[in-house]
């Protein structure tokens, strides 16, 4: 698919709605409080947002609960023009396990991750359709470890399949990721050191081991 600047695509959507005097509803999938912070800061004046927490990729379950509780705490503390709602979803970890079968050896950023983005966006668009949201979107593009091109391509495909508008984004533009680090400090947010699944946890351990071995040699 053609490479686009998805930040510019998002700006167009914001401007169009502003010109029409509209404040549309947005079902925003978020992966964790730190990533959501900079994203919500950027969007909160333009949408009536519901944060959708659907992350069956996160392991173990205690970690999933910890990230979710931190997301809820941040929403309570973060003051916005329009109130932000929170919509919880089932953990559904078996769905992630089934999806990742055969892709266990993929590196972070590879084919398993593309399916993981799709799994989460699929549930988001389904819910957005069911609850009549104007847009659906995700905070995932704020991370420099995620493939924003792929996320937007999946979002676009699901938007045409389900007939719900996708909010294009590349939230790491304009220092979005750095802003999420700053806000995490301001709100004392728990920042995990691996993406979420068991495979990313093992990858992080292997990198640490490599680093300490190279220091010893
Ligand atoms: S590394 Fe992250 S994005 Fe990739 S499959 Fe694991 S949890 Fe999903």
XYZ file of N, CA and C and ligand atoms in Angstrom:
659
model
N 0.840 -1.208 0.000
C 0.000 0.000 0.000
C 0.879 1.264 0.000
N 0.375 2.317 -0.576
C 1.120 3.580 -0.673
C 1.471 4.127 0.721
N 2.728 4.612 0.858
C 3.154 5.175 2.152
C 2.561 6.561 2.313
N 1.958 6.809 3.463
C 1.322 8.117 3.673
C 1.837 8.713 4.959
N 1.668 10.027 5.093
C 1.944 10.650 6.385
C 0.619 10.627 7.156
N 0.505 9.695 8.088
C -0.775 9.504 8.767
C -1.069 10.581 9.800
N -0.044 11.313 10.167
C -0.287 12.449 11.054
C -1.038 13.536 10.277
N -0.631 13.754 9.030
C -1.329 14.750 8.196
C -2.776 14.305 7.955
N -2.957 13.000 7.735
C -4.327 12.476 7.526
C -5.192 12.756 8.764
N -4.591 12.601 9.945
C -5.353 12.863 11.177
C -5.683 14.350 11.302
N -4.701 15.196 10.983
C -4.940 16.650 11.078
C -6.120 17.066 10.190
N -6.216 16.427 9.018
C -7.332 16.745 8.100
C -8.671 16.429 8.769
N -8.717 15.271 9.426
C -9.970 14.862 10.101
C -10.325 15.860 11.214
N -9.321 16.242 11.996
C -9.577 17.185 13.094
C -10.093 18.517 12.546
N -9.430 19.001 11.485
C -9.824 20.304 10.905
C -11.221 20.244 10.311
N -11.528 19.158 9.606
C -12.855 19.024 8.987
C -13.960 19.099 10.042
N -13.771 18.366 11.105
C -14.808 18.351 12.152
C -14.924 19.697 12.854
N -13.772 20.325 13.043
C -13.749 21.642 13.678
C -14.510 22.648 12.811
N -14.256 22.606 11.500
C -14.920 23.536 10.576
C -16.433 23.324 10.576
N -16.853 22.085 10.806
C -18.291 21.780 10.826
C -18.905 22.004 12.215
N -18.066 22.368 13.163
C -18.533 22.579 14.540
C -18.913 21.284 15.232
N -18.308 20.170 14.774
C -18.679 18.854 15.324
C -17.670 18.377 16.361
N -18.158 17.693 17.385
C -17.271 16.996 18.322
C -17.691 15.522 18.260
N -17.095 14.751 17.368
C -17.535 13.360 17.177
C -17.155 12.447 18.328
N -17.790 11.286 18.348
C -17.435 10.281 19.361
C -16.322 9.387 18.796
N -15.444 8.971 19.700
C -14.292 8.149 19.299
C -14.112 6.995 20.276
N -14.065 5.789 19.744
C -13.709 4.628 20.569
C -12.211 4.407 20.359
N -11.465 4.710 21.402
C -10.005 4.681 21.292
C -9.425 3.477 22.029
N -8.888 2.537 21.254
C -8.194 1.416 21.881
C -6.905 1.937 22.503
N -6.646 1.570 23.762
C -5.360 1.940 24.364
C -4.686 0.689 24.904
N -3.352 0.716 24.877
C -2.591 -0.456 25.328
C -2.127 -0.294 26.762
N -1.909 0.939 27.210
C -1.449 1.178 28.588
C -1.578 2.669 28.894
N -1.471 2.991 30.179
C -1.616 4.396 30.583
C -0.528 5.296 29.993
N 0.761 4.901 30.032
C 1.788 5.797 29.489
C 1.548 6.151 28.019
N 1.250 5.150 27.184
C 1.003 5.445 25.758
C -0.251 6.303 25.588
N -1.267 6.024 26.394
C -2.517 6.782 26.234
C -2.356 8.246 26.629
N -1.408 8.539 27.507
C -1.326 9.901 28.068
C -1.136 10.966 26.976
N -0.088 10.808 26.164
C 0.200 11.815 25.131
C -0.879 11.818 24.050
N -1.463 10.638 23.813
C -2.505 10.516 22.785
C -3.767 11.261 23.237
N -4.145 11.061 24.474
C -5.350 11.724 24.976
C -5.145 13.238 25.073
N -3.927 13.621 25.408
C -3.622 15.053 25.458
C -3.861 15.678 24.079
N -3.475 14.950 23.042
C -3.626 15.479 21.684
C -5.073 15.466 21.191
N -5.877 14.520 21.664
C -7.219 14.347 21.090
C -8.371 14.903 21.931
N -8.093 15.142 23.191
C -9.190 15.402 24.133
C -10.050 16.623 23.818
N -9.503 17.601 23.071
C -10.315 18.783 22.742
C -11.154 18.576 21.491
N -10.933 17.473 20.803
C -11.571 17.280 19.487
C -12.638 16.188 19.458
N -12.630 15.322 20.467
C -13.548 14.173 20.449
C -14.177 13.946 21.821
N -15.321 13.279 21.788
C -15.872 12.700 23.023
C -15.353 11.265 23.029
N -14.416 11.006 23.922
C -13.646 9.758 23.843
C -14.109 8.708 24.848
N -14.142 7.477 24.367
C -14.260 6.326 25.260
C -13.010 5.487 25.065
N -12.296 5.257 26.145
C -11.092 4.428 26.091
C -11.525 2.963 26.155
N -11.013 2.187 25.207
C -11.391 0.778 25.095
C -10.174 -0.073 25.432
N -10.284 -0.804 26.521
C -9.123 -1.581 26.967
C -9.288 -3.044 26.553
N -8.677 -3.371 25.440
C -8.722 -4.760 24.946
C -7.308 -5.179 24.567
N -6.677 -5.947 25.439
C -5.275 -6.325 25.243
C -5.021 -7.764 25.699
N -5.549 -8.735 24.950
C -5.406 -10.134 25.357
C -3.988 -10.665 25.154
N -3.138 -9.830 24.593
C -1.729 -10.188 24.357
C -0.886 -10.119 25.629
N -1.358 -9.365 26.609
C -0.514 -9.110 27.790
C -0.449 -10.333 28.709
N 0.756 -10.674 29.082
C 1.006 -11.808 30.001
C 2.007 -11.380 31.055
N 1.916 -11.931 32.268
C 0.833 -12.782 32.764
C -0.409 -11.944 33.095
N -1.450 -12.592 33.567
C -2.710 -11.876 33.817
C -2.545 -10.774 34.871
N -1.656 -11.002 35.845
C -1.431 -9.971 36.889
C -0.891 -8.689 36.237
N -0.040 -8.883 35.236
C 0.525 -7.724 34.529
C -0.589 -7.002 33.759
N -1.474 -7.796 33.161
C -2.614 -7.235 32.432
C -3.461 -6.382 33.376
N -3.755 -6.929 34.563
C -4.581 -6.206 35.537
C -3.874 -4.933 36.015
N -2.578 -5.058 36.212
C -1.801 -3.914 36.688
C -1.850 -2.758 35.672
N -1.656 -3.102 34.408
C -1.684 -2.063 33.359
C -3.083 -1.454 33.246
N -4.089 -2.321 33.373
C -5.472 -1.823 33.266
C -5.804 -0.859 34.417
N -5.420 -1.240 35.622
C -5.713 -0.380 36.780
C -5.003 0.963 36.639
N -3.791 0.917 36.088
C -3.037 2.151 35.897
C -3.715 3.036 34.846
N -4.278 2.403 33.832
C -5.027 3.137 32.817
C -6.224 3.850 33.459
N -6.937 3.119 34.308
C -8.120 3.706 34.957
C -7.724 4.857 35.890
N -6.644 4.660 36.621
C -6.186 5.719 37.539
C -5.829 6.979 36.741
N -5.134 6.788 35.632
C -4.748 7.960 34.832
C -5.994 8.721 34.360
N -6.992 7.985 33.909
C -8.211 8.647 33.415
C -8.909 9.443 34.514
N -8.833 8.938 35.729
C -9.449 9.665 36.851
C -8.701 10.967 37.116
N -7.400 10.917 36.961
C -6.581 12.083 37.328
C -6.409 13.102 36.206
N -6.603 12.676 34.980
C -6.359 13.537 33.828
C -7.619 14.363 33.534
N -7.499 15.675 33.657
C -8.670 16.547 33.487
C -8.795 17.017 32.034
N -9.982 16.847 31.473
C -10.187 17.193 30.059
C -11.465 18.019 29.866
N -11.560 18.627 28.696
C -12.726 19.446 28.350
C -14.004 18.589 28.347
N -13.932 17.441 27.669
C -15.074 16.506 27.630
C -14.694 15.286 28.455
N -15.597 14.803 29.287
C -15.237 13.642 30.124
C -14.890 12.417 29.277
N -13.900 11.670 29.720
C -13.488 10.462 28.992
C -14.041 9.238 29.728
N -14.713 8.368 28.983
C -15.258 7.138 29.598
C -14.271 5.996 29.413
N -14.521 4.951 30.184
C -13.657 3.769 30.096
C -14.522 2.540 29.833
N -14.129 1.768 28.834
C -14.864 0.549 28.514
C -13.913 -0.640 28.611
N -14.231 -1.511 29.547
C -13.381 -2.671 29.798
C -13.828 -3.827 28.901
N -12.892 -4.702 28.598
C -13.219 -5.839 27.753
C -12.687 -7.102 28.422
N -13.166 -8.273 28.001
C -12.659 -9.508 28.602
C -11.194 -9.704 28.243
N -10.512 -10.474 29.054
C -9.076 -10.704 28.846
C -8.826 -11.537 27.573
N -9.662 -12.544 27.312
C -9.603 -13.327 26.055
C -8.204 -13.795 25.662
N -7.427 -14.211 26.636
C -6.029 -14.532 26.320
C -5.897 -15.714 25.347
N -6.890 -16.604 25.381
C -6.849 -17.762 24.451
C -6.860 -17.302 22.996
N -7.554 -16.214 22.734
C -7.598 -15.690 21.355
C -6.202 -15.297 20.903
N -5.465 -14.677 21.804
C -4.091 -14.292 21.447
C -3.216 -15.534 21.259
N -3.410 -16.514 22.140
C -2.591 -17.737 22.030
C -2.822 -18.426 20.686
N -4.096 -18.519 20.303
C -4.429 -19.156 19.016
C -3.802 -18.369 17.867
N -3.943 -17.068 17.947
C -3.443 -16.189 16.885
C -1.932 -16.283 16.713
N -1.228 -16.483 17.819
C 0.244 -16.447 17.743
C 0.868 -17.814 17.450
N 0.020 -18.842 17.317
C 0.556 -20.175 17.019
C 1.334 -20.174 15.706
N 2.548 -20.720 15.770
C 3.398 -20.762 14.579
C 4.221 -19.499 14.399
N 3.949 -18.499 15.225
C 4.671 -17.219 15.080
C 5.515 -16.923 16.324
N 5.740 -17.960 17.109
C 6.446 -17.788 18.386
C 7.852 -17.236 18.209
N 8.495 -17.611 17.109
C 9.904 -17.213 16.920
C 10.065 -15.848 16.241
N 8.953 -15.237 15.876
C 9.032 -13.920 15.220
C 9.608 -12.883 16.177
N 10.405 -11.997 15.652
C 10.947 -10.897 16.468
C 9.878 -9.825 16.654
N 10.029 -9.023 17.704
C 9.101 -7.919 17.912
C 9.127 -6.994 16.683
N 7.954 -6.666 16.190
C 7.866 -5.826 14.989
C 7.592 -6.648 13.738
N 7.563 -7.978 13.866
C 7.356 -8.847 12.711
C 5.906 -9.298 12.543
N 5.755 -10.449 11.874
C 4.415 -10.928 11.477
C 3.473 -11.149 12.671
N 4.029 -11.623 13.805
C 3.152 -11.845 14.964
C 2.549 -10.512 15.438
N 3.353 -9.473 15.414
C 2.864 -8.161 15.859
C 1.774 -7.632 14.927
N 1.931 -7.870 13.623
C 0.903 -7.388 12.688
C -0.440 -8.053 13.006
N -0.378 -9.338 13.339
C -1.626 -10.034 13.673
C -2.174 -9.550 15.017
N -1.263 -9.212 15.898
C -1.657 -8.699 17.218
C -2.349 -7.332 17.082
N -1.839 -6.481 16.206
C -2.512 -5.188 15.964
C -3.925 -5.456 15.436
N -3.992 -6.393 14.470
C -5.278 -6.681 13.836
C -6.296 -7.217 14.846
N -5.840 -8.126 15.697
C -6.725 -8.713 16.707
C -7.367 -7.610 17.556
N -6.556 -6.667 17.982
C -7.060 -5.613 18.867
C -7.924 -4.593 18.118
N -7.524 -4.275 16.902
C -8.326 -3.321 16.128
C -9.653 -3.929 15.665
N -9.622 -5.224 15.412
C -10.842 -5.910 14.976
C -11.921 -5.810 16.057
N -11.513 -6.105 17.279
C -12.466 -6.018 18.400
C -12.938 -4.575 18.578
N -12.036 -3.636 18.382
C -12.386 -2.221 18.567
C -13.421 -1.771 17.531
N -13.201 -2.130 16.279
C -14.150 -1.689 15.252
C -15.511 -2.379 15.446
N -15.487 -3.634 15.864
C -16.759 -4.341 16.121
C -17.558 -3.602 17.197
N -16.865 -3.234 18.263
C -17.518 -2.542 19.377
C -17.983 -1.143 18.934
N -17.157 -0.490 18.128
C -17.511 0.856 17.652
C -18.794 0.804 16.806
N -18.898 -0.237 16.004
C -20.095 -0.404 15.164
C -21.316 -0.677 16.045
N -21.140 -1.608 16.961
C -22.246 -1.998 17.859
C -22.753 -0.801 18.665
N -21.828 0.079 19.088
C -22.225 1.185 19.966
C -22.354 2.525 19.235
N -22.324 2.456 17.911
C -22.565 3.645 17.070
C -21.568 4.780 17.297
N -20.301 4.448 17.401
C -19.287 5.501 17.486
C -19.044 6.086 16.093
N -18.646 7.356 16.061
C -18.326 7.986 14.773
C -16.979 7.492 14.248
N -16.022 7.303 15.169
C -14.670 6.885 14.780
C -14.155 5.795 15.716
N -13.201 5.018 15.224
C -12.408 4.160 16.102
C -10.932 4.439 15.803
N -10.096 4.174 16.804
C -8.663 4.445 16.632
C -7.861 3.720 17.699
N -6.567 3.957 17.720
C -5.707 3.279 18.700
C -4.533 4.162 19.107
N -4.078 3.943 20.322
C -2.899 4.676 20.820
C -1.595 4.021 20.368
N -1.690 2.860 19.715
C -0.477 2.079 19.419
C 0.583 2.847 18.620
N 0.149 3.804 17.801
C 1.130 4.469 16.922
C 2.036 5.456 17.663
N 1.829 5.626 18.955
C 2.735 6.536 19.684
C 4.090 5.869 19.942
N 4.113 4.550 19.878
C 5.346 3.831 20.213
C 6.288 3.729 19.017
N 7.567 4.068 19.209
C 8.530 3.922 18.109
C 8.805 2.450 17.779
N 8.344 1.540 18.637
C 8.541 0.094 18.396
C 7.420 -0.512 17.567
N 6.395 0.290 17.284
C 5.258 -0.221 16.512
C 5.297 0.336 15.092
N 4.764 -0.458 14.163
C 4.777 -0.081 12.754
C 3.499 0.715 12.428
N 3.648 2.039 12.405
C 2.473 2.911 12.217
C 1.839 2.719 10.836
N 2.685 2.468 9.835
C 2.164 2.248 8.481
C 1.200 1.056 8.489
N 1.651 -0.026 9.095
C 0.852 -1.262 9.130
C -0.434 -1.055 9.942
N -0.308 -0.394 11.078
C -1.486 -0.160 11.935
C -2.551 0.625 11.163
N -2.096 1.656 10.447
C -3.046 2.470 9.681
C -3.644 1.707 8.504
N -2.842 0.853 7.883
C -3.373 0.040 6.775
C -4.472 -0.904 7.298
N -4.217 -1.514 8.455
C -5.215 -2.424 9.036
C -6.475 -1.632 9.405
N -6.274 -0.466 10.013
C -7.411 0.377 10.406
C -8.253 0.758 9.191
N -7.580 1.120 8.116
C -8.284 1.534 6.893
C -9.100 0.366 6.319
N -8.473 -0.801 6.327
C -9.144 -1.995 5.785
C -10.397 -2.333 6.615
N -10.254 -2.277 7.943
C -11.401 -2.600 8.808
C -12.495 -1.536 8.690
N -12.066 -0.293 8.494
C -13.044 0.794 8.351
C -13.940 0.541 7.142
N -13.329 0.103 6.031
C -14.179 -0.122 4.858
C -14.995 -1.400 5.016
N -14.457 -2.368 5.728
C -15.208 -3.619 5.957
C -16.436 -3.402 6.848
N -16.262 -2.566 7.908
C -17.342 -2.406 8.883
C -18.147 -1.110 8.710
N -17.640 -0.196 7.891
C -18.371 1.066 7.690
C -18.275 2.016 8.873
N -17.180 1.959 9.625
C -16.943 2.937 10.713
C -15.643 3.671 10.362
N -15.627 4.996 10.516
C -14.432 5.766 10.143
C -13.267 5.467 11.074
N -12.094 5.345 10.494
C -10.885 5.102 11.283
C -10.155 6.419 11.488
N -9.730 6.671 12.700
C -8.917 7.861 12.965
C -7.456 7.502 12.677
N -6.981 7.946 11.513
C -5.571 7.714 11.175
C -4.713 8.396 12.225
N -3.499 7.894 12.401
C -2.609 8.571 13.362
C -1.170 8.130 13.179
N -0.307 8.999 13.641
C 1.092 8.628 13.868
C 1.503 9.491 15.055
N 1.058 9.052 16.225
C 1.176 9.894 17.415
C 2.609 10.144 17.860
N 3.553 9.385 17.306
C 4.928 9.668 17.740
C 5.496 10.917 17.059
N 4.813 11.391 16.010
C 5.223 12.663 15.390
C 5.032 13.780 16.420
N 5.704 14.896 16.207
C 5.673 16.044 17.127
C 6.084 15.622 18.537
N 7.068 14.739 18.605
C 7.617 14.323 19.906
C 6.591 13.623 20.800
N 5.656 12.917 20.189
C 4.599 12.261 20.970
C 5.129 11.260 21.982
N 6.125 10.498 21.562
C 6.650 9.479 22.487
C 7.337 10.147 23.683
N 8.114 11.198 23.362
C 8.795 11.912 24.453
C 7.766 12.532 25.417
N 6.672 13.018 24.841
C 5.616 13.599 25.670
C 5.014 12.520 26.590
N 4.886 11.304 26.072
C 4.321 10.225 26.907
C 5.272 9.915 28.077
N 6.572 10.052 27.859
C 7.529 9.819 28.951
C 7.417 10.946 29.982
N 7.279 12.162 29.460
C 7.148 13.304 30.376
C 5.877 13.173 31.222
N 4.768 12.827 30.563
C 3.500 12.714 31.299
C 3.520 11.536 32.275
N 4.227 10.472 31.887
C 4.328 9.314 32.801
C 5.006 9.741 34.095
N 5.997 10.623 33.961
C 6.682 11.122 35.169
C 5.736 12.013 35.968
N 5.053 12.886 35.253
C 4.145 13.825 35.930
C 3.058 13.096 36.723
N 2.521 12.034 36.135
C 1.420 11.298 36.785
C 1.913 10.047 37.520
N 3.207 9.887 37.600
C 3.817 8.728 38.293
C 3.245 7.408 37.772
N 3.223 7.276 36.450
C 2.625 6.078 35.847
C 3.614 4.914 35.814
N 3.075 3.742 36.001
C 3.883 2.527 35.872
C 4.210 2.318 34.397
N 5.511 2.241 34.089
C 5.949 1.997 32.702
C 6.581 0.620 32.627
N 5.943 -0.278 31.923
C 6.471 -1.631 31.768
C 7.700 -1.619 30.870
N 8.547 -2.649 30.984
C 9.754 -2.663 30.149
C 9.722 -3.758 29.076
N 8.527 -4.290 28.789
C 8.381 -5.185 27.632
C 7.010 -4.923 27.021
N 6.872 -5.262 25.731
C 5.660 -4.875 25.018
C 4.402 -5.456 25.661
N 4.393 -6.781 25.875
C 3.185 -7.340 26.492
C 3.154 -8.855 26.517
N 3.434 -9.480 25.365
C 3.308 -10.942 25.328
C 4.543 -11.619 25.938
N 4.398 -12.906 26.175
C 5.483 -13.700 26.748
C 6.733 -13.646 25.862
N 6.513 -13.644 24.554
C 7.646 -13.634 23.609
C 8.437 -12.325 23.718
N 7.721 -11.232 23.891
C 8.428 -9.944 24.024
C 9.149 -9.883 25.371
N 8.592 -10.558 26.370
C 9.253 -10.622 27.679
C 10.576 -11.387 27.552
N 10.525 -12.521 26.834
C 11.744 -13.322 26.645
C 12.780 -12.552 25.816
N 12.301 -11.820 24.836
C 13.206 -11.037 23.985
C 13.926 -9.974 24.819
N 13.178 -9.370 25.720
C 13.781 -8.342 26.585
C 14.835 -8.969 27.500
N 14.524 -10.163 28.050
C 15.498 -10.858 28.916
C 16.772 -11.188 28.139
N 16.595 -11.673 26.905
C 17.753 -12.040 26.075
C 18.625 -10.823 25.791
N 18.005 -9.679 25.545
C 18.763 -8.448 25.274
C 19.561 -8.036 26.508
N 18.919 -8.166 27.670
C 19.604 -7.811 28.926
C 20.806 -8.705 29.154
N 20.614 -9.992 28.874
C 21.691 -10.954 29.064
C 22.861 -10.636 28.134
N 22.509 -10.326 26.893
C 23.529 -9.964 25.888
C 24.334 -8.752 26.351
N 23.606 -7.786 26.901
C 24.240 -6.544 27.362
C 25.194 -6.832 28.514
N 24.718 -7.631 29.486
C 25.609 -7.892 30.635
C 26.798 -8.758 30.233
N 26.604 -9.658 29.244
C 27.753 -10.464 28.765
C 28.791 -9.596 28.086
N 28.291 -8.614 27.298
C 29.266 -7.769 26.584
C 30.007 -6.866 27.559
N 29.398 -6.537 28.698
C 30.098 -5.728 29.702
C 31.192 -6.540 30.394
N 30.909 -7.852 30.544
C 31.879 -8.731 31.215
C 33.083 -9.053 30.320
N 32.827 -9.053 28.987
C 33.921 -9.452 28.072
C 34.869 -8.287 27.731
S 5.540 -7.985 20.833
Fe 3.802 -6.664 21.400
S 2.709 -6.207 19.491
Fe 4.081 -7.953 19.123
S 2.795 -9.774 19.479
Fe 3.819 -9.324 21.400
S 2.403 -8.007 22.529
Fe 1.731 -8.020 20.389
